[in-house]
Coordinates of C-alpha atoms in Angstrom, one line a residue:
M22 CA -11.3 16.2 19.5
D23 CA -9.3 19.3 20.3
A24 CA -5.8 19.2 18.8
N25 CA -4.5 20.5 22.1
Q26 CA -5.5 17.3 23.7
I27 CA -3.4 15.3 21.2
I28 CA -0.4 17.6 20.8
T29 CA 1.3 18.3 24.1
I30 CA 4.0 20.6 25.4
N31 CA 6.4 17.6 25.3
D32 CA 6.2 17.6 21.5
L33 CA 8.0 21.0 21.4
Y34 CA 11.3 19.4 22.4
L35 CA 10.7 15.7 21.6
V36 CA 9.9 16.2 17.9
P37 CA 13.1 18.1 17.0
I38 CA 15.2 15.5 18.8
Y39 CA 13.5 12.6 17.0
I40 CA 13.8 14.3 13.6
I41 CA 17.6 14.8 14.2
L42 CA 18.0 11.1 15.2
V43 CA 16.0 9.9 12.2
L44 CA 18.0 12.0 9.7
L45 CA 21.3 10.9 11.4
F46 CA 20.4 7.2 11.0
A47 CA 19.1 7.8 7.5
N48 CA 22.4 9.4 6.4
L49 CA 24.4 6.6 8.0
F50 CA 22.3 4.1 6.1
K51 CA 22.7 6.0 2.9
S52 CA 26.5 6.2 3.4
K53 CA 26.7 2.4 3.9
W54 CA 25.1 1.5 0.6
I55 CA 25.5 4.3 -1.8
K56 CA 28.8 3.1 -3.3
K57 CA 27.2 -0.3 -4.2
Y58 CA 23.8 1.1 -5.1
P59 CA 23.9 4.6 -6.6
E60 CA 20.1 5.0 -6.2
Y61 CA 20.7 5.5 -2.5
K62 CA 21.4 9.2 -3.3
Y63 CA 17.6 9.6 -3.2
F64 CA 17.1 7.8 0.2
V65 CA 17.3 10.8 2.4
Y66 CA 15.5 13.1 0.0
G67 CA 12.6 10.8 -0.2
L68 CA 12.5 10.4 3.6
V69 CA 12.6 14.1 4.2
L70 CA 9.7 14.6 1.7
K71 CA 7.8 11.8 3.6
L72 CA 8.2 13.6 6.9
I73 CA 7.0 16.8 5.2
G74 CA 4.0 14.8 3.8
V75 CA 3.0 13.4 7.1
S76 CA 3.3 16.9 8.7
F77 CA 0.8 18.2 6.2
F78 CA -1.3 15.1 6.8
L79 CA -1.5 15.8 10.5
L80 CA -2.3 19.5 10.0
I81 CA -5.1 18.7 7.6
Y82 CA -6.6 16.0 9.8
L83 CA -6.3 17.9 13.1
Y84 CA -7.3 21.4 11.9
Y85 CA -9.4 20.8 8.8
Y86 CA -11.2 17.5 9.6
G87 CA -11.0 18.0 13.4
G88 CA -9.4 14.6 14.1
G89 CA -10.6 11.7 12.1
D90 CA -9.5 8.0 12.0
T91 CA -5.8 8.8 12.6
V92 CA -6.6 10.2 16.0
S93 CA -8.8 7.3 16.8
Y94 CA -6.1 4.8 15.9
F95 CA -3.7 6.7 18.2
L96 CA -6.2 6.7 21.1
G97 CA -6.7 2.9 20.6
S98 CA -2.9 2.3 20.5
R99 CA -2.4 4.4 23.6
A100 CA -5.1 2.5 25.5
I101 CA -3.4 -0.8 24.7
L102 CA 0.0 0.5 25.8
N103 CA -1.5 1.9 29.0
L104 CA -3.0 -1.5 29.6
L105 CA 0.3 -3.2 29.1
I106 CA 1.9 -1.0 31.7
Q107 CA -1.0 -1.4 34.2
D108 CA -1.7 -5.1 33.7
F109 CA 0.8 -6.9 31.5
D110 CA -1.2 -10.1 31.0
K111 CA -4.3 -8.3 29.9
G112 CA -2.3 -6.0 27.7
L113 CA -0.6 -8.9 26.1
A114 CA -3.9 -10.7 25.4
V115 CA -5.3 -7.6 23.7
L116 CA -2.1 -6.7 21.8
F117 CA -1.7 -10.2 20.3
N118 CA -5.5 -10.7 20.0
L119 CA -5.3 -13.9 22.0
D120 CA -8.2 -16.3 22.4
S121 CA -8.5 -15.4 26.1
P122 CA -11.1 -14.0 28.5
L123 CA -8.6 -11.2 29.1
N124 CA -8.9 -10.0 25.5
T125 CA -12.1 -8.0 26.1
W126 CA -13.4 -4.5 26.3
N127 CA -13.7 -4.9 30.1
S128 CA -9.9 -5.1 30.4
F129 CA -9.8 -1.4 29.8
N130 CA -10.7 1.1 32.5
Q131 CA -10.5 4.8 33.3
G132 CA -6.8 4.5 34.1
T133 CA -5.9 3.0 30.8
T134 CA -8.5 5.0 28.8
Y135 CA -10.8 3.2 26.3
P136 CA -10.2 2.8 22.6
P137 CA -12.9 4.4 20.4
A138 CA -15.8 2.0 20.3
Y139 CA -16.1 1.9 16.5
I140 CA -12.4 1.0 16.2
W141 CA -12.7 -1.8 18.8
R142 CA -15.7 -3.3 17.1
D143 CA -14.0 -3.9 13.7
E144 CA -11.1 -6.4 14.0
Q145 CA -9.2 -5.3 10.9
T146 CA -9.5 -1.7 12.1
F147 CA -8.4 -2.4 15.6
T148 CA -5.4 -4.3 14.2
V149 CA -4.0 -1.0 13.1
C150 CA -3.9 0.0 16.8
R151 CA -2.2 -3.2 17.7
Y152 CA 0.5 -2.7 15.0
T153 CA 1.0 0.9 16.2
V154 CA 1.7 0.1 19.9
P155 CA 5.5 -0.6 19.3
L156 CA 5.8 2.6 17.4
L157 CA 3.9 4.5 20.1
F158 CA 6.3 3.1 22.7
L159 CA 9.4 4.1 20.7
G160 CA 7.7 7.5 20.1
S161 CA 7.4 8.3 23.8
K162 CA 3.5 8.2 23.4
S163 CA 3.7 11.3 21.2
F164 CA 1.0 11.5 18.4
I165 CA 3.3 13.4 16.1
I166 CA 6.4 11.1 16.6
T167 CA 4.3 8.0 16.3
S168 CA 2.8 9.3 13.0
F169 CA 6.4 10.0 11.8
F170 CA 7.4 6.4 12.6
T171 CA 4.3 5.0 10.8
S172 CA 5.2 7.1 7.7
I173 CA 8.8 6.0 7.9
L174 CA 7.7 2.3 8.0
S175 CA 5.5 2.9 5.0
Y176 CA 8.4 4.7 3.2
L177 CA 10.7 1.8 3.7
G178 CA 8.3 -0.5 1.8
T179 CA 8.0 2.1 -1.0
W180 CA 11.8 2.3 -1.0
K181 CA 12.1 -1.4 -1.6
L182 CA 9.8 -1.2 -4.6
F183 CA 11.9 1.7 -5.9
R184 CA 15.0 -0.5 -5.5
L185 CA 13.2 -3.3 -7.4
F186 CA 12.4 -1.1 -10.4
N187 CA 16.1 0.0 -10.4
I188 CA 17.3 -3.5 -10.3
I189 CA 15.1 -4.7 -13.2
Y190 CA 15.2 -1.5 -15.3
K191 CA 18.5 0.2 -15.0
G192 CA 19.2 3.8 -16.1
H193 CA 15.9 5.4 -14.9
T194 CA 16.7 6.1 -11.3
K195 CA 15.9 9.8 -11.3
H196 CA 12.5 9.2 -13.0
F197 CA 11.6 6.4 -10.7
A198 CA 12.4 8.6 -7.7
Y199 CA 9.9 11.2 -9.0
I200 CA 7.1 8.8 -9.7
I201 CA 7.6 6.4 -6.7
L202 CA 9.3 8.2 -3.9
F203 CA 8.2 11.8 -4.6
M204 CA 4.6 11.2 -5.6
P205 CA 2.5 13.8 -3.7
S206 CA -0.4 11.5 -3.0
L207 CA 1.8 8.8 -1.7
L208 CA 3.7 11.3 0.5
F209 CA 0.4 12.5 1.9
W210 CA -2.1 9.6 2.0
G211 CA 0.6 6.9 2.7
S212 CA 1.5 8.7 5.9
G213 CA 0.2 8.9 9.4
I214 CA -1.4 6.3 11.6
M215 CA -3.8 4.8 9.0
K216 CA -4.6 1.5 7.3
D217 CA -3.3 2.9 4.1
S218 CA 0.2 3.5 5.5
Y219 CA 0.6 -0.1 6.6
V220 CA -0.9 -1.5 3.4
I221 CA 1.2 0.6 1.0
G222 CA 4.4 -0.3 2.7
A223 CA 3.6 -4.0 3.0
T224 CA 2.3 -4.2 -0.6
C225 CA 5.5 -2.6 -2.0
W226 CA 7.8 -4.5 0.3
I227 CA 6.2 -7.9 -0.4
S228 CA 6.8 -7.5 -4.1
Y229 CA 10.5 -7.0 -3.4
N230 CA 10.5 -10.1 -1.1
F231 CA 8.8 -12.2 -3.8
Y232 CA 11.4 -11.2 -6.4
K233 CA 14.3 -12.0 -4.1
L234 CA 12.7 -15.2 -2.8
F235 CA 11.1 -16.8 -5.9
I236 CA 12.8 -15.2 -8.9
L237 CA 16.4 -14.6 -7.8
R238 CA 16.3 -17.2 -4.9
K239 CA 18.7 -15.1 -2.8
D240 CA 18.7 -14.2 0.9
I241 CA 16.0 -16.7 1.3
T242 CA 15.6 -16.8 5.0
L243 CA 15.3 -13.1 5.5
N244 CA 13.0 -12.6 2.6
L245 CA 10.8 -15.5 3.6
L246 CA 10.3 -14.0 7.0
L247 CA 9.6 -10.6 5.6
F248 CA 7.3 -12.1 2.9
V249 CA 5.3 -13.9 5.7
F250 CA 5.3 -10.7 7.9
N251 CA 4.1 -8.5 5.1
S252 CA 1.4 -11.0 4.1
V253 CA 0.1 -11.0 7.6
V254 CA 0.0 -7.2 7.7
I255 CA -2.0 -7.1 4.4
I256 CA -4.4 -9.8 5.3
S257 CA -5.1 -8.5 8.8
V258 CA -5.6 -4.9 7.7
K259 CA -7.1 -5.0 4.1
S260 CA -7.4 -8.7 3.1
Y261 CA -8.8 -7.9 -0.3
V262 CA -5.3 -6.5 -1.4
I263 CA -3.8 -10.0 -1.2
I264 CA -6.4 -11.2 -3.8
S265 CA -5.1 -8.6 -6.2
L266 CA -1.5 -9.6 -5.6
I267 CA -1.6 -13.4 -5.8
P268 CA -2.7 -13.8 -9.5
G269 CA 0.0 -11.3 -10.7
M270 CA 2.7 -13.1 -8.6
L271 CA 1.8 -16.5 -10.0
I272 CA 2.0 -15.2 -13.6
W273 CA 5.2 -13.4 -12.8
L274 CA 6.7 -16.6 -11.5
N275 CA 5.4 -18.6 -14.5
N276 CA 6.7 -16.1 -17.1
S277 CA 10.1 -15.6 -15.4
Y278 CA 10.8 -19.4 -15.6
L279 CA 9.6 -19.6 -19.2
I280 CA 11.8 -16.7 -20.3
S281 CA 14.8 -18.4 -18.6
I282 CA 14.4 -21.4 -21.0
K283 CA 16.2 -20.5 -24.2
N284 CA 15.4 -23.6 -26.2
T285 CA 12.1 -23.2 -28.0
F286 CA 11.3 -26.9 -28.2
L287 CA 12.0 -27.3 -24.5
K288 CA 9.9 -24.2 -23.8
I289 CA 6.9 -25.7 -25.7
L290 CA 7.2 -28.9 -23.7
T291 CA 7.6 -27.1 -20.4
L292 CA 4.7 -24.6 -20.8
P293 CA 1.7 -26.9 -20.1
V294 CA 3.5 -28.6 -17.2
L295 CA 4.6 -25.3 -15.6
S296 CA 1.2 -23.7 -16.2
L297 CA -0.5 -26.7 -14.4
I298 CA 1.9 -26.4 -11.5
I299 CA 1.3 -22.6 -11.2
I300 CA -2.5 -23.0 -11.4
G301 CA -2.4 -25.8 -8.8
L302 CA -0.3 -23.6 -6.6
G303 CA -2.8 -20.8 -7.0
F304 CA -5.7 -23.0 -6.0
F305 CA -3.8 -24.3 -3.1
T306 CA -2.9 -20.8 -1.9
F307 CA -6.5 -19.5 -2.2
N308 CA -7.9 -22.6 -0.4
N309 CA -5.6 -22.2 2.5
L310 CA -6.1 -18.4 2.7
S311 CA -9.9 -18.4 2.3
S312 CA -10.5 -18.8 6.1
L313 CA -8.1 -15.8 6.7
L314 CA -9.8 -13.7 4.0
G315 CA -13.1 -13.6 5.8
V316 CA -15.8 -12.0 3.5
Y317 CA -13.3 -12.0 0.7
G318 CA -12.8 -15.8 0.8
D319 CA -15.4 -16.5 -1.9
V320 CA -17.0 -14.5 -4.8
D321 CA -20.5 -14.2 -3.4
S322 CA -19.5 -12.8 0.0
A323 CA -16.9 -10.5 -1.7
I324 CA -19.7 -9.1 -3.9
E325 CA -21.9 -8.7 -0.9
Q326 CA -19.1 -6.8 0.9
A327 CA -18.6 -4.5 -2.1
Q328 CA -22.3 -3.6 -1.9
I329 CA -22.0 -2.9 1.9
I330 CA -18.9 -0.7 1.3
R331 CA -20.7 1.2 -1.4
S332 CA -23.6 1.9 0.9
D333 CA -21.3 3.0 3.7
L334 CA -19.4 5.4 1.5
L335 CA -22.6 7.2 0.7
R336 CA -22.8 8.5 4.3
S337 CA -22.2 12.2 3.7
E338 CA -21.5 13.0 7.4
Q339 CA -18.4 10.8 7.3
Y340 CA -17.1 11.0 3.7
G341 CA -18.7 14.1 2.3
T342 CA -21.1 14.5 -0.7
N343 CA -18.6 14.3 -3.6
N344 CA -19.9 11.0 -4.9
Y345 CA -19.6 9.2 -8.2
D346 CA -21.7 6.7 -10.0
I347 CA -20.4 3.8 -12.1
G348 CA -23.8 2.6 -13.0
K349 CA -26.3 0.1 -11.5
F350 CA -24.8 -2.8 -9.7
D351 CA -27.2 -5.7 -9.0
G352 CA -24.7 -7.8 -7.1
S353 CA -24.5 -10.6 -9.7
F354 CA -21.2 -11.8 -11.2
S355 CA -22.3 -10.7 -14.7
G356 CA -23.2 -7.3 -13.3
L357 CA -19.7 -7.2 -11.8
I358 CA -18.0 -7.9 -15.1
A359 CA -20.2 -5.4 -17.0
T360 CA -19.1 -2.5 -14.7
A361 CA -15.4 -3.5 -14.7
P362 CA -14.2 -1.1 -17.4
I363 CA -15.7 2.0 -15.8
A364 CA -14.7 0.8 -12.3
I365 CA -11.1 0.4 -13.4
F366 CA -11.0 3.7 -15.3
T367 CA -12.5 5.4 -12.2
A368 CA -9.9 4.0 -9.8
L369 CA -7.0 4.7 -12.1
F370 CA -7.8 8.1 -13.5
R371 CA -10.4 9.8 -11.3
P372 CA -11.1 12.3 -9.8
L373 CA -10.2 14.6 -12.6
I374 CA -9.6 18.4 -12.4
F375 CA -13.3 19.2 -12.8
E376 CA -14.3 16.7 -10.2
I377 CA -12.4 18.2 -7.2
G378 CA -14.6 18.5 -4.2
S379 CA -12.2 19.2 -1.4
P380 CA -8.6 20.5 -1.0
T381 CA -7.2 17.0 -0.2
M382 CA -8.4 15.8 -3.7
F383 CA -6.4 18.5 -5.5
L384 CA -3.0 16.7 -5.7
S385 CA -4.7 13.4 -6.7
A386 CA -6.7 15.2 -9.5
I387 CA -3.5 16.7 -10.9
E388 CA -1.7 13.3 -10.8
N389 CA -4.7 11.6 -12.4
T390 CA -5.0 14.1 -15.2
I391 CA -1.3 13.9 -16.1
L392 CA -1.5 10.1 -16.0
L393 CA -4.6 10.0 -18.2
I394 CA -3.0 12.2 -20.8
F395 CA 0.2 10.2 -20.7
T396 CA -1.6 6.9 -21.0
I397 CA -3.7 8.1 -24.0
Y398 CA -0.6 9.4 -25.7
I399 CA 1.1 6.0 -25.3
L400 CA -2.0 4.1 -26.6
V401 CA -2.2 6.5 -29.6
R402 CA 1.4 6.1 -30.5
T403 CA 1.7 2.3 -29.9
S404 CA -0.5 -0.4 -31.4
P405 CA -2.3 -2.6 -28.8
I406 CA -0.7 -5.7 -30.3
R407 CA 2.8 -4.2 -30.0
L408 CA 2.0 -3.0 -26.5
F409 CA 0.8 -6.3 -25.3
S410 CA 3.7 -8.1 -26.9
F411 CA 6.2 -6.0 -25.0
V412 CA 4.4 -6.3 -21.6
R413 CA 4.0 -10.1 -22.1
K414 CA 7.8 -10.4 -22.4
E415 CA 8.4 -8.4 -19.2
P416 CA 7.2 -10.6 -16.2
F417 CA 7.6 -7.9 -13.5
L418 CA 5.8 -5.3 -15.7
F419 CA 3.0 -7.8 -16.4
Y420 CA 2.7 -8.3 -12.6
C421 CA 2.5 -4.5 -12.1
F422 CA -0.3 -4.1 -14.6
I423 CA -2.3 -7.2 -13.3
F424 CA -2.1 -6.0 -9.8
S425 CA -3.1 -2.4 -10.8
F426 CA -6.1 -3.5 -12.8
L427 CA -7.4 -6.0 -10.3
F428 CA -7.0 -3.7 -7.4
A429 CA -8.5 -0.8 -9.4
F430 CA -11.4 -3.0 -10.2
G431 CA -12.0 -3.9 -6.6
V432 CA -11.7 -0.3 -5.3
G433 CA -13.7 1.2 -8.2
I434 CA -16.5 -1.3 -7.8
A435 CA -16.8 -0.9 -4.1
G436 CA -16.5 2.9 -4.0
T437 CA -18.9 5.7 -4.5
N438 CA -17.1 8.6 -3.0
F439 CA -14.1 10.5 -4.4
G440 CA -12.9 11.6 -1.0
A441 CA -12.4 7.9 0.0
L442 CA -11.2 6.9 -3.5
V443 CA -8.1 9.1 -3.5
R444 CA -7.0 7.3 -0.3
Y445 CA -8.1 3.8 -1.1
K446 CA -6.4 3.7 -4.6
T447 CA -2.9 4.7 -3.3
P448 CA -1.4 1.1 -3.2
L449 CA -1.6 0.9 -7.0
I450 CA 0.1 4.2 -7.7
P451 CA 3.7 3.1 -7.2
F452 CA 3.1 0.2 -9.5
F453 CA 1.0 1.7 -12.3
F454 CA 2.9 5.0 -12.8
P455 CA 6.3 3.4 -13.3
A456 CA 4.9 0.6 -15.5
I457 CA 3.4 3.2 -17.8
Y458 CA 6.7 5.0 -17.8
I459 CA 8.6 1.9 -18.8
V460 CA 6.2 1.2 -21.6
N461 CA 6.8 4.7 -23.0
M462 CA 10.6 4.2 -22.7
S463 CA 10.4 0.9 -24.6
R464 CA 8.4 2.7 -27.4
K465 CA 11.2 5.3 -27.7
D466 CA 13.9 2.6 -27.7
N467 CA 12.2 0.8 -30.6

């Protein structure tokens, strides 16, 4: 689609006004909290970089790719908003995905415009359009401003994870800012009207909610509501992400309670009981979520879906030809386990410098190469036993690694294309980079 059909003359005066308002509110927010929480000195810096990141994202997608999914999401959202204005009942049915005869393709018309057909056909994909409607309304139907709002929403989730690292590991604020708030791939890929923006924000934010709700047990009502909301966002957009989160959360909860027990004898008595409770809670959670997880609700269908995604990513006309191969994958559980090491390595550290196939992969390749060198350095200087012993005593750090490895496994096993990989892997970046950094700091302290 021609960029001139998306960016209008109204953007020339609306965009500067909205940017001024956003920065004004951001500075007021910073002023309110900075005396209590010094890390708020980075709040506006991170937000400005996020807005710069989404600006580059829009330029690349509009003028290099010629549109892409982000434009399709915008068109789908605009069609829903137009339908709400034209016929509120029909618009409401589509917006909230109600079980109603009004929630149908035929509710749209030439006056409302139609959402792109491929977006409409996929429920999780069209959910992004539904979530974007309020932002579109607030953004005066502007593609640029709506993209800004989406990136800000994603940034707020990342900010909460940044706050969480600062709460648990004090004295590293500047470094956490660089490897969470200022990471180029997060500033770029976690921006714009895309699934990734919503998932990154919700994944980071739900970790903060979990900590406040189940570990500290403070601000329970607010964090319970946000925990549920972020869970709904993740499940409705990329349900497989929640599968990577839950095991780590349960272990985080288990280890936190065990560490709080100082008496060794009491800890030995408590361990089996607490472990059974946590395991039971895990089974209960998965059983109740299985119907919501769709194809990811059981192992067989999840493996089948991974094969489908692998086949889809091989379409060169959509994703390019810069593919990778992690070996034969026969679809069996044993085959899945056999390819796990290379799949995890691929998602965490690739593409490398010599695997760059497009300009958008450059930043990710630089980050991956630095991370790989840094990780190898830590592994060489620290014995595996000592490393595991430290991580085991740090419940939140353990959670970060479990989520990173499980998510990397899922993304690596399902992917075949570096162009898609650099985008799909972004939710693990704000967890894995700081976790590796903390491990390195602990090595120096000892």
